[in-house]
Amino acid sequence: FPEMSYLLLFCVGAGAGQDVGRSCILLSIAGKNVMLDCGMHMGYNDDRRFPDFSYITQNGRLTDFLDCVIISHFHLDHCGALPYFSEMVGYDGPVYMTHPTKAICPILLEDYRKITVDKKGETNFFTSQMIKDCMKKVVAVHLHQTVQVDEELEIKAYYAGHVLGAAMFQIKVGCESVVYTGDYNMTPDRHLGAAWVDKCRPDLLITESTYATTIRDSKRCRERDFLKKVHETVERGGKVLIPVFALGRAQELCILLETFWERMNLKAPIYFSTGLTEKANHYYKLFITWTNQKIRKTFVQRNMFEFKHIKAFDRAFADNPGPMVVFATPGMLHAGQSLQIFRKWAGNEKNMVIMPGYCVQGTVGHKILSGQRKLEMEGRQILEVKMQVEYMSFSAHADAKGIMQLIRQAEPRNVLLVHGEAKKMEFLKQKIEQEFHVNCYMPANGETTTIFTNPSIPVDISLGLLKRETAIGLLPDAKKPKLMHGTLIMKDNSFRLVSPEQALKELGLAEHQLRFTCRVHIQDPRKEHETVLRVYNHLKGVLKDYSVQHLPDGSITVESILIQATAHSEDQGTKVLLVSWTYQDEELGSYLTSLLKKGLPQGTA
Amino acid sequence: MAAHLKKRVYEEFTKVVQQQQHEDLSAKKLRLTKPSKSAALHVDLCKATSPADALQYLLQFARKPVEVESVEGVVRILLEHYYKENDASVRLKIASLLGLLSKTAGFSPDCIMDDAINTLQNEKSHQVLAQLLDTLLVIGTKLTENPSVRMRLVEVACKHLTDSSHGVRNKCLQLIGCLGPVEKGGAKEAESQAAKDVQKIIGDHFNDQDPRVRTAAIKAMLQLHERGLKLQQAIYSQACKLLADDYEQVRSAAVQLIWVLSQLYPESIVPIPSSNEEIRLVDDAFGKICHMVSDGSWVVRVQAAKLLGSMQQVSSHFLEQTLDKKLMSDLRRKRTAHERAKELYSSGEFSSGRKWGDDAPKEEIDTGAVNLIESGACGAFVHGLEDEMYEVRIAAVEALCMLAQSSPSFAEKCLDFLVDMFNDEIEEVRLQSIHTMRKISNNITLREDQLDTVLAVLEDSSRDIREALHELLCCTNVSTKEGIHLALVELLKNLTKYPTDRESIWKCLKFLGSRHPTLVLPLVPELLSTHPFFDTPEPDMDDPAYIAVLVLIFNAAKSCPTMPALFSDHTFRHYAYLRDSLSHLVPPLRLPGRKLVSSPVSPSIAPHEDPSQQFLHQSLERVYNLQHLDPQGIQELLEFTIRDLQRLGELQSELAGMADFTATYLQCQLLLIKALQEKLWNVAAPLYLKQNALASTAAKQILEETYKMEFMYSGVESRQVVIIHHMRLQAKALQLIVTARTTRGVEPLFGMCEKFLQEVDSFQRCFISELPHMQGSFVDKLLDLMPRLVTSKPSEVVKILQTTLRQSTFLHLPLPEQLHRATANIIEPTGESDNPLRFTSGLVVALDVDATLEHVQDPQGTVKVQVLYPDGQAQLIHPKPADFRNPGPGRHRLITQVYLSHTAWTEPCQIEVRLLLAYNSNRSKASAKIPKSTWNESLEALPQSENGIEGTIPFSKPVKVYIMPKPARR
């Protein structure tokens, strides 16, 4: 019976691949097509910002081709192109995401739309209505809930850390499965737990590899440093500005400061710039089941996101005397409120700005981080920066060790790396292959990877046969394959294992007896019956678990195998052993012949 | 009030005793009707028409206890029904009942074992089979001394190991684990043959298809180990494979097994797979368990982290790896923040503002050499301490503590990580890490930057954390004078922020000063703000911060004779004041050329202690020797001695317990003498009410004091207990005499006399070994007269008692080595507030109570909070066990909430809150423990032993709290 091989086709759409930016992966598994994430590239303002969906199908509707779309979390590089894809390109199938993602995603999309359309004045962009229509196609899933997309395709979400509602998805068709991680974090932080996946042994694990070549230090040092910096500044009466992106790290830092304020009984006010973040905080409050142990356990007394010390910011507060801490958007100090506050406070050396993330070249954030002390603002103004500038990296991606840990947890048969730089991925790939002995792939943008799997095929077996077969031999053992005798009938796409008698009956065939006979020559000068006796004793000694009988007519039976000895017609010293067995006893028969061929031991007389 | 309360307690006590006797009688009656029990069951079961009915009867039956004598009969009847029964659920219940019955105390189940084994033969239902095996396990555990029984049961278990149900196999393995032969090469060859090698049998099931059976197999193996069988090393490789099992319970058990093996064969050599090298087994196991710290299931992670702590034989090379994660960034080696901090510190540079790229990675890493997963122990603790679940983090901190205690170099290394844990989000973890640090503080010296982080926690709003930190600072080594200065500054800051921490901070500075005299020396001028030319203003003596500074300096000056030269005049005056007012914080100093200091005070304390001890013993000797003085003389001497002792206790805190204890004893004696010495005893009783009143209050007071002596002091030995009980017996005799004189009629006296004689009897039984030491005492004489007493009339008994009591000598109270009086001090509420606590009547208000307890044994069980309302209503509150903390040996801290409620008042009024020490006289006699029944909780009216007296002793000053329940607004 030929080995079956199934085909998994990966079409890595524009993005993902070996590049940090847009994530969009097409997965074809056992005849089902799934799109994993639908991200956009923040760096481009032209067509390149969205994936090229013409890859998928040149002609024909997308809905016919794709079975479903899965969004792992609400970051725009994972979901930004969704309204474009579903409303403008045209896709009407189901979109799956977790509940928090579904709640927060439209806020971010709307915000993004506003900036692009209202501020930059672009046309040919998706509208608010489109976002709403798009969200109507979304089906929300719970953690560890198995969702049946159609009869064959099922998906299941696992916790991924990273941001609120981030999930990893297992996609399963029949016995073939793929796990797509999206972005994940293996070390817990102040508001989210660590990613976790069960030992699901997928055929393929698609994992991000942003930090493929980094092993990070413990988070505690960074947190402690951060808190110390803030605390010191506030104590000497300075003001602290923390430019953040609206969602994710901002909440983590808020929790961090809030608990610290609580613990240390501090009184200085902490402000949070209004708008987007306020709305998002509301959702954080609702979805505490998605947060970490501490928040989940204490929410009965107090919801940690109902901040006691953190209040909404008003523009006028920036001029208030005395110490304060302000979280303001955007994170790179390139525009908006954070820049306004920065300009006000930059002149005082008592103040401090803490950059909690990476800054793109060209932004004010990048300039001050690289040590520039005099900045040229619009209107030829020169701004002298006297305030302290600190950099604290709080990243929520798994590092190399984390990635390896996840692979160890899931035990996949193949690994595919996406979302990272080629050079770094090369290193990780080598490590994975070396340590887990599994194949590892790292396709480039637009490249297709095909993976052959070794699917197990379920076969129906009649209970009678199963019971009969298990009764023979030892106890069943899950770890070891078990040999069974039966007849495999393939009919109408179904497989059945039945007893030979039943098969014959069903197919209306007569039974044929097939018997093998084999002659073995043994050098033994003794008489025939003595030889027989020696053979008998030998077999009796070796085959303890079988019934070996010496029949009165001078032949030996081992179970149903017959052995007879005759003297060789020419050479009396050679005895010919005739071994005969039926087809069913093939295993034992061939073992016996090989045993006899080795000759009889000398000692047995 | 207390006396009133006592009175009630005793009244109740007497009532209870009468009831008990009554109940005893009825219990006896019940015993007569006993044989009908099994018969009744039989009838019931025969009546049952359906299996459901039968099950109901059995359930009802199971609720009642069965006496030892009738167990066998009941078992027979149950077995009879078992064979008849077709329904599996009923059979299951019968099987479980068999197990329950064979647990009955005093019943030997060997007579029913054969039957139980027989039932296994024809049983088809897997569940019933499993239950029957469970029953056999119970029987087997009761008959562990009988090897042939065990052998037989193990054989039965082996036979059923091939069963297809996991439940049955589970139980079989459990049975083998609990009963399998432990001794190697047993007495009889044939039997050991039959039992085969249990380890092999169990080992075969490590690969069972059902995870539950695999777990049971590992557990059985562990059970064998616990019972003393030496496991074979061959199991190790099998166990290692189980670490990769799909099921968490299997992995968790496997981790334990590996740990056990690593303790058994630490030094044997195992090969590393994939290479030709070999390492010690304990190192290999350590690496494997470290690996499990990053397991997918947190149960396993906790297990692994806990076990790591107890692997002390592991080589230091592996140990230190656990703290090293081998950081890298873009394939270049990176230093951890800890390393950077250390470097920064050693290079002499102070705080550098963090620059972007400050942590830029340096050298390139050879890609081939980086091991991402299989590096075993690498970074295990880093992961453990960063874990999502705080259970894992606590376990990791505990493990760190244990490992660091045994390895100073590791202690030095793990310091950074522990310091980091001071910032954990969960308070328990923070507290645990502070405690851990304290425990290893002998091995470490804090660097300045570390000290800085440690001190930052002083601002924590949790009192527990701050106090734990003070404790830590008490025993920390600081390396530089800046460190000391920093610590002082932070502690003063703490003091201003939380003034209630005063005591704790002073104490902390006391130790800090005495540990680092040389570091404090250069700081003195600055701290005292003295100036070489100018006179500086004299600081305010009542300022807690100034006192704190002085405490630090004076304690440092104790071992630094040059220091006093730097003091200014007022400092000496302040010294004298503080030496008096805060003598426990300020040590005696030798100050040259000062009149203010009393010269004979020697710097060392040791000779100081001896005279007071001597004094104590001398005064006691005096009392004991003067036995035959005239009563007046004795009384006076006793009074003086008591006064002396009390004063001594106040002066010498080390001897306070001893002095109080003896003073109490003498007080009792004094009372007794006073009550007895009156000549008026000979006059007709009813005329001298006053006399009676005096005697009866004396008796009552003596009783009270004896309870205090017995239960309020820790370190009381049996020698003292005898004397105390003896004193109590005398008091009871006195009570009896007084009652005899005041009551008319003989009826009530009968009971009392009998009771008293019983008590004498039980006294004799309990302290038979001590009797020879009590020559000439009351009880000695009484026992001589016992035969006469038993036969004589109450009035005669009373007479005899009276004379013996008066003639008996009083006993020498030997003193134990250490004696401490249990004390309690309520810190909060302070009782100073004038603002009443207002709340709506009918609702509750929570009152925070914070108290320190010293020398209380088992505070969870004994300490209660009492609230007294102005209307005389009293409320007794049992604090939760979790409300007690244990900051140090012999000390406890009670932080709890008391819920108050009352109907509306018109005025605010004060309630009293105090702590009580509950006692139970049974507690002292371990032998008299009531055997707890194994039956369901429904044991009606647990028979109380005759002398189970329960009561409470108030042992803290009451604190008044002003409260005001307002009427509810409509």
PDB file of N, CA, C and O in Angstrom, chain B residues 665-698:
ATOM      1  N   TYR B 665       4.412  31.511  92.072  1.00  0.00           N
ATOM      2  CA  TYR B 665       4.342  30.304  92.895  1.00  0.00           C
ATOM      3  C   TYR B 665       4.308  30.671  94.375  1.00  0.00           C
ATOM      4  O   TYR B 665       3.500  30.152  95.148  1.00  0.00           O
ATOM      5  N   LEU B 666       5.180  31.579  94.749  1.00  0.00           N
ATOM      6  CA  LEU B 666       5.230  31.988  96.149  1.00  0.00           C
ATOM      7  C   LEU B 666       3.926  32.671  96.557  1.00  0.00           C
ATOM      8  O   LEU B 666       3.440  32.497  97.670  1.00  0.00           O
ATOM      9  N   GLN B 667       3.387  33.397  95.651  1.00  0.00           N
ATOM     10  CA  GLN B 667       2.110  34.066  95.897  1.00  0.00           C
ATOM     11  C   GLN B 667       1.035  33.035  96.220  1.00  0.00           C
ATOM     12  O   GLN B 667       0.262  33.202  97.162  1.00  0.00           O
ATOM     13  N   CYS B 668       1.021  31.971  95.445  1.00  0.00           N
ATOM     14  CA  CYS B 668       0.058  30.900  95.681  1.00  0.00           C
ATOM     15  C   CYS B 668       0.247  30.347  97.086  1.00  0.00           C
ATOM     16  O   CYS B 668      -0.705  30.127  97.837  1.00  0.00           O
ATOM     17  N   GLN B 669       1.514  30.105  97.371  1.00  0.00           N
ATOM     18  CA  GLN B 669       1.837  29.547  98.689  1.00  0.00           C
ATOM     19  C   GLN B 669       1.367  30.478  99.805  1.00  0.00           C
ATOM     20  O   GLN B 669       0.773  30.049 100.778  1.00  0.00           O
ATOM     21  N   LEU B 670       1.629  31.742  99.573  1.00  0.00           N
ATOM     22  CA  LEU B 670       1.258  32.749 100.561  1.00  0.00           C
ATOM     23  C   LEU B 670      -0.253  32.736 100.790  1.00  0.00           C
ATOM     24  O   LEU B 670      -0.730  32.748 101.924  1.00  0.00           O
ATOM     25  N   LEU B 671      -0.984  32.684  99.699  1.00  0.00           N
ATOM     26  CA  LEU B 671      -2.433  32.667  99.794  1.00  0.00           C
ATOM     27  C   LEU B 671      -2.898  31.460 100.587  1.00  0.00           C
ATOM     28  O   LEU B 671      -3.796  31.544 101.435  1.00  0.00           O
ATOM     29  N   LEU B 672      -2.269  30.350 100.278  1.00  0.00           N
ATOM     30  CA  LEU B 672      -2.648  29.109 100.930  1.00  0.00           C
ATOM     31  C   LEU B 672      -2.411  29.212 102.434  1.00  0.00           C
ATOM     32  O   LEU B 672      -3.262  28.850 103.246  1.00  0.00           O
ATOM     33  N   ILE B 673      -1.239  29.734 102.763  1.00  0.00           N
ATOM     34  CA  ILE B 673      -0.906  29.859 104.183  1.00  0.00           C
ATOM     35  C   ILE B 673      -1.890  30.796 104.872  1.00  0.00           C
ATOM     36  O   ILE B 673      -2.421  30.495 105.939  1.00  0.00           O
ATOM     37  N   LYS B 674      -2.162  31.888 104.213  1.00  0.00           N
ATOM     38  CA  LYS B 674      -3.070  32.866 104.792  1.00  0.00           C
ATOM     39  C   LYS B 674      -4.431  32.244 105.044  1.00  0.00           C
ATOM     40  O   LYS B 674      -5.068  32.466 106.070  1.00  0.00           O
ATOM     41  N   ALA B 675      -4.884  31.470 104.022  1.00  0.00           N
ATOM     42  CA  ALA B 675      -6.214  30.897 104.145  1.00  0.00           C
ATOM     43  C   ALA B 675      -6.274  29.864 105.259  1.00  0.00           C
ATOM     44  O   ALA B 675      -7.323  29.643 105.858  1.00  0.00           O
ATOM     45  N   LEU B 676      -5.147  29.242 105.511  1.00  0.00           N
ATOM     46  CA  LEU B 676      -5.166  28.148 106.473  1.00  0.00           C
ATOM     47  C   LEU B 676      -4.797  28.574 107.887  1.00  0.00           C
ATOM     48  O   LEU B 676      -5.193  27.946 108.843  1.00  0.00           O
ATOM     49  N   GLN B 677      -4.044  29.645 107.984  1.00  0.00           N
ATOM     50  CA  GLN B 677      -3.432  29.911 109.270  1.00  0.00           C
ATOM     51  C   GLN B 677      -4.406  30.430 110.314  1.00  0.00           C
ATOM     52  O   GLN B 677      -4.164  30.315 111.499  1.00  0.00           O
ATOM     53  N   GLU B 678      -5.544  30.961 109.883  1.00  0.00           N
ATOM     54  CA  GLU B 678      -6.458  31.568 110.844  1.00  0.00           C
ATOM     55  C   GLU B 678      -6.867  30.571 111.921  1.00  0.00           C
ATOM     56  O   GLU B 678      -7.190  29.424 111.622  1.00  0.00           O
ATOM     57  N   LYS B 679      -6.866  31.064 113.057  1.00  0.00           N
ATOM     58  CA  LYS B 679      -7.243  30.177 114.169  1.00  0.00           C
ATOM     59  C   LYS B 679      -8.734  29.908 114.136  1.00  0.00           C
ATOM     60  O   LYS B 679      -9.256  28.969 114.711  1.00  0.00           O
ATOM     61  N   LEU B 680      -9.406  30.760 113.416  1.00  0.00           N
ATOM     62  CA  LEU B 680     -10.865  30.718 113.434  1.00  0.00           C
ATOM     63  C   LEU B 680     -11.425  29.481 112.745  1.00  0.00           C
ATOM     64  O   LEU B 680     -12.617  29.271 112.748  1.00  0.00           O
ATOM     65  N   TRP B 681     -10.551  28.742 112.113  1.00  0.00           N
ATOM     66  CA  TRP B 681     -11.045  27.546 111.427  1.00  0.00           C
ATOM     67  C   TRP B 681     -11.769  26.608 112.385  1.00  0.00           C
ATOM     68  O   TRP B 681     -12.632  25.853 111.995  1.00  0.00           O
ATOM     69  N   ASN B 682     -11.360  26.678 113.638  1.00  0.00           N
ATOM     70  CA  ASN B 682     -11.903  25.697 114.563  1.00  0.00           C
ATOM     71  C   ASN B 682     -13.307  26.050 115.029  1.00  0.00           C
ATOM     72  O   ASN B 682     -14.012  25.236 115.584  1.00  0.00           O
ATOM     73  N   VAL B 683     -13.706  27.278 114.774  1.00  0.00           N
ATOM     74  CA  VAL B 683     -15.016  27.723 115.237  1.00  0.00           C
ATOM     75  C   VAL B 683     -16.075  27.254 114.258  1.00  0.00           C
ATOM     76  O   VAL B 683     -15.784  26.983 113.094  1.00  0.00           O
ATOM     77  N   ALA B 684     -17.301  27.161 114.764  1.00  0.00           N
ATOM     78  CA  ALA B 684     -18.382  26.691 113.911  1.00  0.00           C
ATOM     79  C   ALA B 684     -18.463  27.544 112.641  1.00  0.00           C
ATOM     80  O   ALA B 684     -18.367  28.767 112.694  1.00  0.00           O
ATOM     81  N   ALA B 685     -18.659  26.883 111.574  1.00  0.00           N
ATOM     82  CA  ALA B 685     -18.484  27.517 110.275  1.00  0.00           C
ATOM     83  C   ALA B 685     -19.431  28.664 109.942  1.00  0.00           C
ATOM     84  O   ALA B 685     -18.976  29.756 109.617  1.00  0.00           O
ATOM     85  N   PRO B 686     -20.726  28.439 110.024  1.00  0.00           N
ATOM     86  CA  PRO B 686     -21.636  29.438 109.463  1.00  0.00           C
ATOM     87  C   PRO B 686     -21.460  30.804 110.090  1.00  0.00           C
ATOM     88  O   PRO B 686     -21.872  31.809 109.516  1.00  0.00           O
ATOM     89  N   LEU B 687     -20.823  30.886 111.205  1.00  0.00           N
ATOM     90  CA  LEU B 687     -20.683  32.165 111.880  1.00  0.00           C
ATOM     91  C   LEU B 687     -19.610  33.024 111.237  1.00  0.00           C
ATOM     92  O   LEU B 687     -19.592  34.225 111.432  1.00  0.00           O
ATOM     93  N   TYR B 688     -18.717  32.415 110.547  1.00  0.00           N
ATOM     94  CA  TYR B 688     -17.561  33.196 110.076  1.00  0.00           C
ATOM     95  C   TYR B 688     -17.536  33.322 108.560  1.00  0.00           C
ATOM     96  O   TYR B 688     -16.706  32.758 107.881  1.00  0.00           O
ATOM     97  N   LEU B 689     -18.491  34.038 108.141  1.00  0.00           N
ATOM     98  CA  LEU B 689     -18.629  34.196 106.685  1.00  0.00           C
ATOM     99  C   LEU B 689     -17.402  34.827 106.067  1.00  0.00           C
ATOM    100  O   LEU B 689     -16.945  34.443 105.007  1.00  0.00           O
ATOM    101  N   LYS B 690     -16.873  35.787 106.778  1.00  0.00           N
ATOM    102  CA  LYS B 690     -15.735  36.519 106.239  1.00  0.00           C
ATOM    103  C   LYS B 690     -14.573  35.558 106.005  1.00  0.00           C
ATOM    104  O   LYS B 690     -13.921  35.579 104.958  1.00  0.00           O
ATOM    105  N   GLN B 691     -14.366  34.734 106.970  1.00  0.00           N
ATOM    106  CA  GLN B 691     -13.295  33.744 106.883  1.00  0.00           C
ATOM    107  C   GLN B 691     -13.490  32.865 105.652  1.00  0.00           C
ATOM    108  O   GLN B 691     -12.579  32.618 104.872  1.00  0.00           O
ATOM    109  N   ASN B 692     -14.714  32.424 105.499  1.00  0.00           N
ATOM    110  CA  ASN B 692     -15.000  31.556 104.358  1.00  0.00           C
ATOM    111  C   ASN B 692     -14.752  32.262 103.036  1.00  0.00           C
ATOM    112  O   ASN B 692     -14.214  31.694 102.106  1.00  0.00           O
ATOM    113  N   ALA B 693     -15.211  33.497 103.026  1.00  0.00           N
ATOM    114  CA  ALA B 693     -15.049  34.247 101.778  1.00  0.00           C
ATOM    115  C   ALA B 693     -13.569  34.356 101.427  1.00  0.00           C
ATOM    116  O   ALA B 693     -13.155  34.131 100.290  1.00  0.00           O
ATOM    117  N   LEU B 694     -12.763  34.654 102.435  1.00  0.00           N
ATOM    118  CA  LEU B 694     -11.332  34.788 102.193  1.00  0.00           C
ATOM    119  C   LEU B 694     -10.746  33.479 101.658  1.00  0.00           C
ATOM    120  O   LEU B 694     -10.023  33.460 100.664  1.00  0.00           O
ATOM    121  N   ALA B 695     -11.125  32.397 102.317  1.00  0.00           N
ATOM    122  CA  ALA B 695     -10.563  31.112 101.904  1.00  0.00           C
ATOM    123  C   ALA B 695     -11.012  30.744 100.500  1.00  0.00           C
ATOM    124  O   ALA B 695     -10.218  30.275  99.675  1.00  0.00           O
ATOM    125  N   SER B 696     -12.286  30.985 100.223  1.00  0.00           N
ATOM    126  CA  SER B 696     -12.756  30.551  98.900  1.00  0.00           C
ATOM    127  C   SER B 696     -12.164  31.422  97.787  1.00  0.00           C
ATOM    128  O   SER B 696     -11.813  30.922  96.724  1.00  0.00           O
ATOM    129  N   THR B 697     -12.023  32.726  98.043  1.00  0.00           N
ATOM    130  CA  THR B 697     -11.373  33.532  96.997  1.00  0.00           C
ATOM    131  C   THR B 697      -9.921  33.122  96.848  1.00  0.00           C
ATOM    132  O   THR B 697      -9.392  33.072  95.741  1.00  0.00           O
ATOM    133  N   ALA B 698      -9.283  32.799  97.974  1.00  0.00           N
ATOM    134  CA  ALA B 698      -7.890  32.364  97.876  1.00  0.00           C
ATOM    135  C   ALA B 698      -7.793  31.114  97.005  1.00  0.00           C
ATOM    136  O   ALA B 698      -6.943  31.021  96.123  1.00  0.00           O
TER     137      ALA B 698
END
